[in-house]
Amino acid sequence: GSSGIYAEYGSSGINAEYGIAGGGAPETELSIKLSQYAATLSGVESHCIKAFAESLEIVPFTLAENAGLSPINIVTELRNRHTLGEVFAGINVKKSCITNI
């Protein structure tokens, strides 16, 4: 029998049992973790990792912008939700809000 992602999306031609969260969730989570790691470093390494972490936020920012949402408000809320431990929180463009993707 089918289960997981395949059961939900199998009829659309996606043949996978595992998936990854969408809506900017992975990029937001990685950005937060890398920023925390950068804070433990010093010098050039710290600045480079922090800059890369910040660059990842362009993904949810652009997604929100393209969906006609306020990118600053959405990315701020998305970061807050991830900081609270909601690692699968992402931008749901169909509902125009952040949900567990």
PDB file of C-alpha atoms in Angstrom:
ATOM      1  CA  GLY A   1       0.000   0.000   0.000  1.00  0.00           C
ATOM      2  CA  SER A   2       0.960   3.608  -0.483  1.00  0.00           C
ATOM      3  CA  SER A   3       1.721   5.945   2.352  1.00  0.00           C
ATOM      4  CA  GLY A   4       3.154   9.357   3.089  1.00  0.00           C
ATOM      5  CA  ILE A   5       3.860  11.751   0.256  1.00  0.00           C
ATOM      6  CA  TYR A   6       3.148   9.133  -2.410  1.00  0.00           C
ATOM      7  CA  ALA A   7      -0.354   8.535  -1.087  1.00  0.00           C
ATOM      8  CA  GLU A   8      -1.054  12.258  -1.217  1.00  0.00           C
ATOM      9  CA  TYR A   9       0.640  13.101  -4.515  1.00  0.00           C
ATOM     10  CA  GLY A  10       0.890   9.758  -6.313  1.00  0.00           C
ATOM     11  CA  SER A  11      -1.849  10.571  -8.786  1.00  0.00           C
ATOM     12  CA  SER A  12       0.046  13.690  -9.873  1.00  0.00           C
ATOM     13  CA  GLY A  13       2.981  11.584 -11.019  1.00  0.00           C
ATOM     14  CA  ILE A  14       5.275  12.261  -8.079  1.00  0.00           C
ATOM     15  CA  ASN A  15       6.730   8.933  -7.028  1.00  0.00           C
ATOM     16  CA  ALA A  16       8.393   9.621  -3.699  1.00  0.00           C
ATOM     17  CA  GLU A  17       7.851   8.423  -0.178  1.00  0.00           C
ATOM     18  CA  TYR A  18       9.740  11.284   1.435  1.00  0.00           C
ATOM     19  CA  GLY A  19       9.717  14.986   0.837  1.00  0.00           C
ATOM     20  CA  ILE A  20      11.064  18.224   2.154  1.00  0.00           C
ATOM     21  CA  ALA A  21       9.103  21.126   3.542  1.00  0.00           C
ATOM     22  CA  GLY A  22       8.493  23.982   1.150  1.00  0.00           C
ATOM     23  CA  GLY A  23       7.444  27.593   1.295  1.00  0.00           C
ATOM     24  CA  GLY A  24      10.872  28.806   2.369  1.00  0.00           C
ATOM     25  CA  ALA A  25      10.893  26.591   5.475  1.00  0.00           C
ATOM     26  CA  PRO A  26      14.269  24.883   4.835  1.00  0.00           C
ATOM     27  CA  GLU A  27      15.979  28.154   3.897  1.00  0.00           C
ATOM     28  CA  THR A  28      14.601  29.910   6.977  1.00  0.00           C
ATOM     29  CA  GLU A  29      15.627  27.115   9.321  1.00  0.00           C
ATOM     30  CA  LEU A  30      19.113  26.929   7.829  1.00  0.00           C
ATOM     31  CA  SER A  31      19.472  30.711   7.963  1.00  0.00           C
ATOM     32  CA  ILE A  32      18.667  30.752  11.681  1.00  0.00           C
ATOM     33  CA  LYS A  33      21.001  27.843  12.479  1.00  0.00           C
ATOM     34  CA  LEU A  34      23.868  29.354  10.473  1.00  0.00           C
ATOM     35  CA  SER A  35      23.373  32.753  12.145  1.00  0.00           C
ATOM     36  CA  GLN A  36      23.569  31.076  15.548  1.00  0.00           C
ATOM     37  CA  TYR A  37      26.728  29.252  14.492  1.00  0.00           C
ATOM     38  CA  ALA A  38      28.272  32.461  13.116  1.00  0.00           C
ATOM     39  CA  ALA A  39      27.748  34.074  16.519  1.00  0.00           C
ATOM     40  CA  THR A  40      30.123  31.496  18.026  1.00  0.00           C
ATOM     41  CA  LEU A  41      32.901  32.456  15.607  1.00  0.00           C
ATOM     42  CA  SER A  42      34.951  35.581  15.142  1.00  0.00           C
ATOM     43  CA  GLY A  43      36.600  37.473  12.327  1.00  0.00           C
ATOM     44  CA  VAL A  44      36.149  36.810   8.643  1.00  0.00           C
ATOM     45  CA  GLU A  45      34.620  33.351   9.153  1.00  0.00           C
ATOM     46  CA  SER A  46      31.845  34.814  11.272  1.00  0.00           C
ATOM     47  CA  HIS A  47      31.065  37.533   8.733  1.00  0.00           C
ATOM     48  CA  CYS A  48      31.045  35.123   5.790  1.00  0.00           C
ATOM     49  CA  ILE A  49      28.736  32.617   7.446  1.00  0.00           C
ATOM     50  CA  LYS A  50      26.415  35.378   8.666  1.00  0.00           C
ATOM     51  CA  ALA A  51      26.265  36.875   5.152  1.00  0.00           C
ATOM     52  CA  PHE A  52      25.452  33.483   3.644  1.00  0.00           C
ATOM     53  CA  ALA A  53      22.768  32.900   6.293  1.00  0.00           C
ATOM     54  CA  GLU A  54      21.185  36.251   5.446  1.00  0.00           C
ATOM     55  CA  SER A  55      21.331  35.489   1.712  1.00  0.00           C
ATOM     56  CA  LEU A  56      19.130  32.420   2.213  1.00  0.00           C
ATOM     57  CA  GLU A  57      16.263  34.687   3.211  1.00  0.00           C
ATOM     58  CA  ILE A  58      15.920  35.822  -0.400  1.00  0.00           C
ATOM     59  CA  VAL A  59      14.013  32.593  -1.107  1.00  0.00           C
ATOM     60  CA  PRO A  60      11.056  33.186   1.250  1.00  0.00           C
ATOM     61  CA  PHE A  61      11.255  36.955   0.576  1.00  0.00           C
ATOM     62  CA  THR A  62      10.887  36.412  -3.176  1.00  0.00           C
ATOM     63  CA  LEU A  63       8.197  33.765  -2.693  1.00  0.00           C
ATOM     64  CA  ALA A  64       6.151  36.165  -0.545  1.00  0.00           C
ATOM     65  CA  GLU A  65       6.679  39.024  -2.981  1.00  0.00           C
ATOM     66  CA  ASN A  66       5.640  36.910  -5.978  1.00  0.00           C
ATOM     67  CA  ALA A  67       2.528  35.761  -4.095  1.00  0.00           C
ATOM     68  CA  GLY A  68       1.486  39.384  -3.568  1.00  0.00           C
ATOM     69  CA  LEU A  69       2.174  39.284   0.167  1.00  0.00           C
ATOM     70  CA  SER A  70       4.174  41.716   2.265  1.00  0.00           C
ATOM     71  CA  PRO A  71       7.652  40.118   2.156  1.00  0.00           C
ATOM     72  CA  ILE A  72       8.993  41.943   5.209  1.00  0.00           C
ATOM     73  CA  ASN A  73       6.024  40.970   7.383  1.00  0.00           C
ATOM     74  CA  ILE A  74       5.944  37.388   6.101  1.00  0.00           C
ATOM     75  CA  VAL A  75       9.684  36.753   6.502  1.00  0.00           C
ATOM     76  CA  THR A  76       9.611  38.289   9.989  1.00  0.00           C
ATOM     77  CA  GLU A  77       6.718  36.046  11.005  1.00  0.00           C
ATOM     78  CA  LEU A  78       8.389  33.048   9.375  1.00  0.00           C
ATOM     79  CA  ARG A  79      11.619  33.657  11.326  1.00  0.00           C
ATOM     80  CA  ASN A  80       9.634  34.063  14.551  1.00  0.00           C
ATOM     81  CA  ARG A  81       7.776  30.807  14.000  1.00  0.00           C
ATOM     82  CA  HIS A  82      11.030  28.960  13.316  1.00  0.00           C
ATOM     83  CA  THR A  83      12.626  30.509  16.392  1.00  0.00           C
ATOM     84  CA  LEU A  84       9.695  29.072  18.374  1.00  0.00           C
ATOM     85  CA  GLY A  85      10.551  25.624  17.023  1.00  0.00           C
ATOM     86  CA  GLU A  86       8.104  25.360  14.119  1.00  0.00           C
ATOM     87  CA  VAL A  87      10.703  23.956  11.719  1.00  0.00           C
ATOM     88  CA  PHE A  88       8.136  23.083   9.028  1.00  0.00           C
ATOM     89  CA  ALA A  89       6.465  26.504   8.993  1.00  0.00           C
ATOM     90  CA  GLY A  90       6.482  27.885   5.476  1.00  0.00           C
ATOM     91  CA  ILE A  91       4.659  30.303   3.217  1.00  0.00           C
ATOM     92  CA  ASN A  92       1.403  28.848   1.965  1.00  0.00           C
ATOM     93  CA  VAL A  93       0.759  30.930  -1.151  1.00  0.00           C
ATOM     94  CA  LYS A  94      -2.700  29.422  -1.678  1.00  0.00           C
ATOM     95  CA  LYS A  95      -3.852  30.556   1.765  1.00  0.00           C
ATOM     96  CA  SER A  96      -1.690  33.716   1.825  1.00  0.00           C
ATOM     97  CA  CYS A  97      -0.277  32.886   5.237  1.00  0.00           C
ATOM     98  CA  ILE A  98       2.294  30.778   7.038  1.00  0.00           C
ATOM     99  CA  THR A  99       1.296  27.202   7.729  1.00  0.00           C
ATOM    100  CA  ASN A 100       2.960  23.903   8.541  1.00  0.00           C
ATOM    101  CA  ILE A 101       4.102  22.948   5.037  1.00  0.00           C
TER     102      ILE A 101
END
